[in-house]
Amino acid sequence: MRKKYISDSAEWTFELIEKYDGKIGEVAEEFELDTYPNQIEIIRSEQMMDAYASVGMPLGYNHWSYGKHFLNVESSYKRGAMGLAYEIVINSNPCISYLMEENTMTMQALVIAHAAYGHNSFFKGNYLFKAWTDAGSIIDYLLFAKNYIAKCEERHSVEEVELILDSCHALMNYGVDRYRRPYPVSIEKERAAQLEREEFTQQQVNALWRTIPTSAEEENADQEENFPPDPQENILYFIEKNAPNLESWQREIVRIVRKIAQYFYPQRQTQVMNEGWATFWHYTLLNELYDRGLVTDGFMMEFLQSHTGVIYQPPFDSPHYSGINVYTLGFSLMQDIRRICENPTEEDRQWFPDFAGANWLETLHFAMKNFKDESFILQFLSPKVIRDLKLFDVLDDFNRDEVEISAIHNENGYRTIRELLAAQYNLSFKEPDIQVHKVNIKGDRSLLLRHQKRNGIPLMDSADEVLRHLHRLWHFDVHLESVEDGNLTDTIHCPPTEEKDGAKSEAPLFPGVF
Amino acid sequence: MHLVNYIVDRRLNSRNKSTVNRQRFLRRYKEQIKKAVDEAVTKRSITDLERGEQITIPSRDVSEPVFGHGRGGVRDAIHPGNREFIPGDTIKRPKSGGGGAGGGDASDSGEGMDDFVFQITQEEFLDFMFNDLELPNLVKKQLAGTDAFKFVRAGFTDVGIPAKLNIIRTMRAAHARRVALSGKSRRCLKQLECQYQEMLADPEQDAEEMDKILLEIEALTKKVRSVPFLDDFDLKFNLHVQEPLPSSKAVMFCVMDVSGSMDQATKEMAKRFFILLYLFLRRNYEKTELVFIRHHTSAKEVDEEEFFYSRETGGTIVSSALKLTKEIIDDRYPIADWNIYVAQASDGDNWNDDSPLCKQILVNQLLPLMSYFSYIEITPRSHQALWREYEKIVPLYPENFALRQIETVSDIYPVFRELFQRKEA
């Protein structure tokens, strides 16, 4: 067969990138990868550090924590402790991917396949992204946020704005709606809406906090009224709408932070799938190019070396071990789905009667579209992958001196491991379940949070610091109760109550708990 | 359908998007960084002040608190790479991060007490070091000669060299002149030409009238042509004038006693003081020169290497060095051009009869020329005659004379700061 390589040198040029992109795009289309248009940007390593430091936002507002992040990246990069991620991709329309100038042509092709077609199609296809993010408006929104915060800094001083942002960041993970769909809007609409909000929200808040006494019966009637009527999981949203003393610009900043948290929420829920999907496709697409004689052996050698590095999983006792590598797990799962479809074994037919032997491409697309990490693992983790990765479960009961191996990769362990691994990627297990429980509207306006404790796992020490941040936003007393099985186990107050108070009110009620 | 993809070259975009955030971080942890810098200044060897510094802040101080799971309770964690475990095995709990590595949770749980380490640049390092400091009596002097002036724009002029021709102004002047001198004639000319054309079209016009108009047209055309497109007095030139530059040169005299009583440790301390002063001057003046004068019983100007590292023995006569300083100033550093700083370091030993002489030279000859004279005495012992004589100078020149005592290396920086503490205006 006559070879017609796209290129055979390590150097990249813009024409070559275009050619590779064209070819990869063609093949991707044959595999039914549906993507947003791509915007591929070539940047230098310093710019990559910048991009890295702004946690993947192409334009972010200014905050010291991003500076900290930057210094961290910079110093570990300079120490050589870490290579730069050779790609960053942004869930936007057009989908922006960054290529680093220093990379070879092979690496550029790898990144194009991985980011511009892998991640891109995931962003466009996965149900969580569809429901929660709007790729078309995110850049506009970030721009709005950046400008708005810069304006606030001019008007109210950098320090003031920083205080609010610090507090919001502490609660960022509790600024997401898990069920309601936000509306995508353009920048102009956002700005107009913001002005409207400024007035309207303030009125709402005023109504809630009206201090002029109403008639006696009315007061008696709603004495027992619970506010909020149901527990609220989106703490930042609750603050934005109900905090009594926030100024409107402060409310808007709370809103900006929670909007951005919401935008990243799907990514946090689909790390394994997203990386697995992108890795699977760079592997599949580039192999396809090789099979068609478009790339050289040298290209493949370099690509495979890099690919192998990406999906390397150090064992638990290795000094390099830092948890399960999401690339490895995701890639293994995706490859395994293809294997189960193409060459099912008896075991596969037993475990996956639905799709063993089915069309692999359809099955993969179905999986990509309709799952998140937790459900994906629960649905598709096969005994083979458990065996390949030699997964095992460690049961850690803090009351005992030793930890126990409760399941390994054997017949009895598969299901346990699958369930536990899935739970490990369930954000609602990963993060403590804390919700706004009650506000003392008529009394001291204190805010009560309730932490549903699970398996006796307490909150991290930094919880009281977070509470101080919440107190800054709420302005009145904030309490946090940890409850397990209906029993109150711990409370934290901000400002901290006197020692004797705590002893009086709680200790007698729940002796022996502390 | 294949989508339209864009490939954009962003390499020329600004690379310092993070600068603002970085500065905000540095500002927020100013206190910690300052402390780290202070320690570094004391610990570093002298040749070492030319680079940035690694700053270490406890992670706890820079952590951003979040709600998270703490240690305790019952939990499961899945790990890869099992080799010999079977269900029911028990192992001792690993020390770090409850339950193995806790599925990666331990690293971001904030319980790992690793330090936050980062690098600041030399520029930032010195900034922190010199924070709040200002050289006393920073005298800006005017300097004679061409170097001391710079050219600034000062409008336009009618005379000048071709290189400074201002084309826009020139053309504008020419245009105005042409309008003024030929505007009316042009208008008439246009009118007559119209009239003539009409007459040509009309066969009944008499020829005499037409001839007359033709003549008039000719005369006007000549008149218009005689106005030149560009005339000498149209020319406008950019005007530049010389403005005197404030003096930006400083010379620093390092005067050190190298007699037998000064051991290497004492010299090291003096050296630090000199280096600090030098760095500080270099940052404040465009040009800073150094003169090293060492002395025992006689003074000698030497190069830096010899100044710091060679040893002499013998007695001490401080005035010899002061005399030499005066000579060198007279010889090479006219006070009109130079800001003169002297830093003298000694262990306080001096030949007793010499001390009053030192005072005399300083008061009468040196201090009037000087921006600043600082004397540090590096000794744990009590003061001797030299110190007591110098003390008498302080009330005479409170603004530009200072003396301090240093006992250990860690005293240097605070003393330096004290010496050059920003003076309230």
Short mmCIF file of N, CA and C in Angstrom, two decimals, chain A residues 55 83 133 152 181 217 223 235 270 281 295 323 403 507:
data_model
loop_
_atom_site.label_atom_id
_atom_site.label_comp_id
_atom_site.label_asym_id
_atom_site.label_seq_id
_atom_site.Cartn_x
_atom_site.Cartn_y
_atom_site.Cartn_z
N VAL A 55 -8.17 28.04 36.99
CA VAL A 55 -9.01 26.85 37.06
C VAL A 55 -9.89 26.65 35.83
N GLY A 83 4.80 18.07 35.10
CA GLY A 83 4.72 18.58 33.74
C GLY A 83 3.42 19.35 33.64
N THR A 133 -25.39 23.35 31.92
CA THR A 133 -24.51 24.41 31.42
C THR A 133 -25.01 24.84 30.05
N CYS A 152 -17.15 46.67 41.04
CA CYS A 152 -17.36 46.68 42.49
C CYS A 152 -16.08 47.06 43.22
N ARG A 181 -33.25 23.80 36.67
CA ARG A 181 -32.46 24.16 35.50
C ARG A 181 -32.33 25.67 35.41
N GLU A 217 -53.07 38.74 66.23
CA GLU A 217 -53.43 37.36 65.83
C GLU A 217 -52.49 36.86 64.74
N GLN A 223 -46.28 32.44 64.27
CA GLN A 223 -45.22 32.24 65.24
C GLN A 223 -44.48 30.94 64.98
N ILE A 235 -26.88 26.62 49.66
CA ILE A 235 -26.70 27.63 50.72
C ILE A 235 -26.46 29.01 50.13
N THR A 270 -18.47 14.16 36.52
CA THR A 270 -18.20 13.27 35.38
C THR A 270 -16.72 13.17 35.08
N TRP A 281 -11.16 8.14 22.90
CA TRP A 281 -11.24 8.61 21.51
C TRP A 281 -9.90 9.05 20.96
N VAL A 295 -0.28 8.23 9.40
CA VAL A 295 0.78 8.67 10.30
C VAL A 295 1.87 7.61 10.35
N GLY A 323 -4.45 8.03 44.91
CA GLY A 323 -5.82 7.69 44.57
C GLY A 323 -5.91 7.09 43.18
N VAL A 403 -7.27 -1.40 60.00
CA VAL A 403 -8.27 -1.33 58.94
C VAL A 403 -8.44 -2.75 58.38
N ALA A 507 -24.94 19.28 76.75
CA ALA A 507 -24.36 18.10 77.39
C ALA A 507 -25.37 17.24 78.13
#
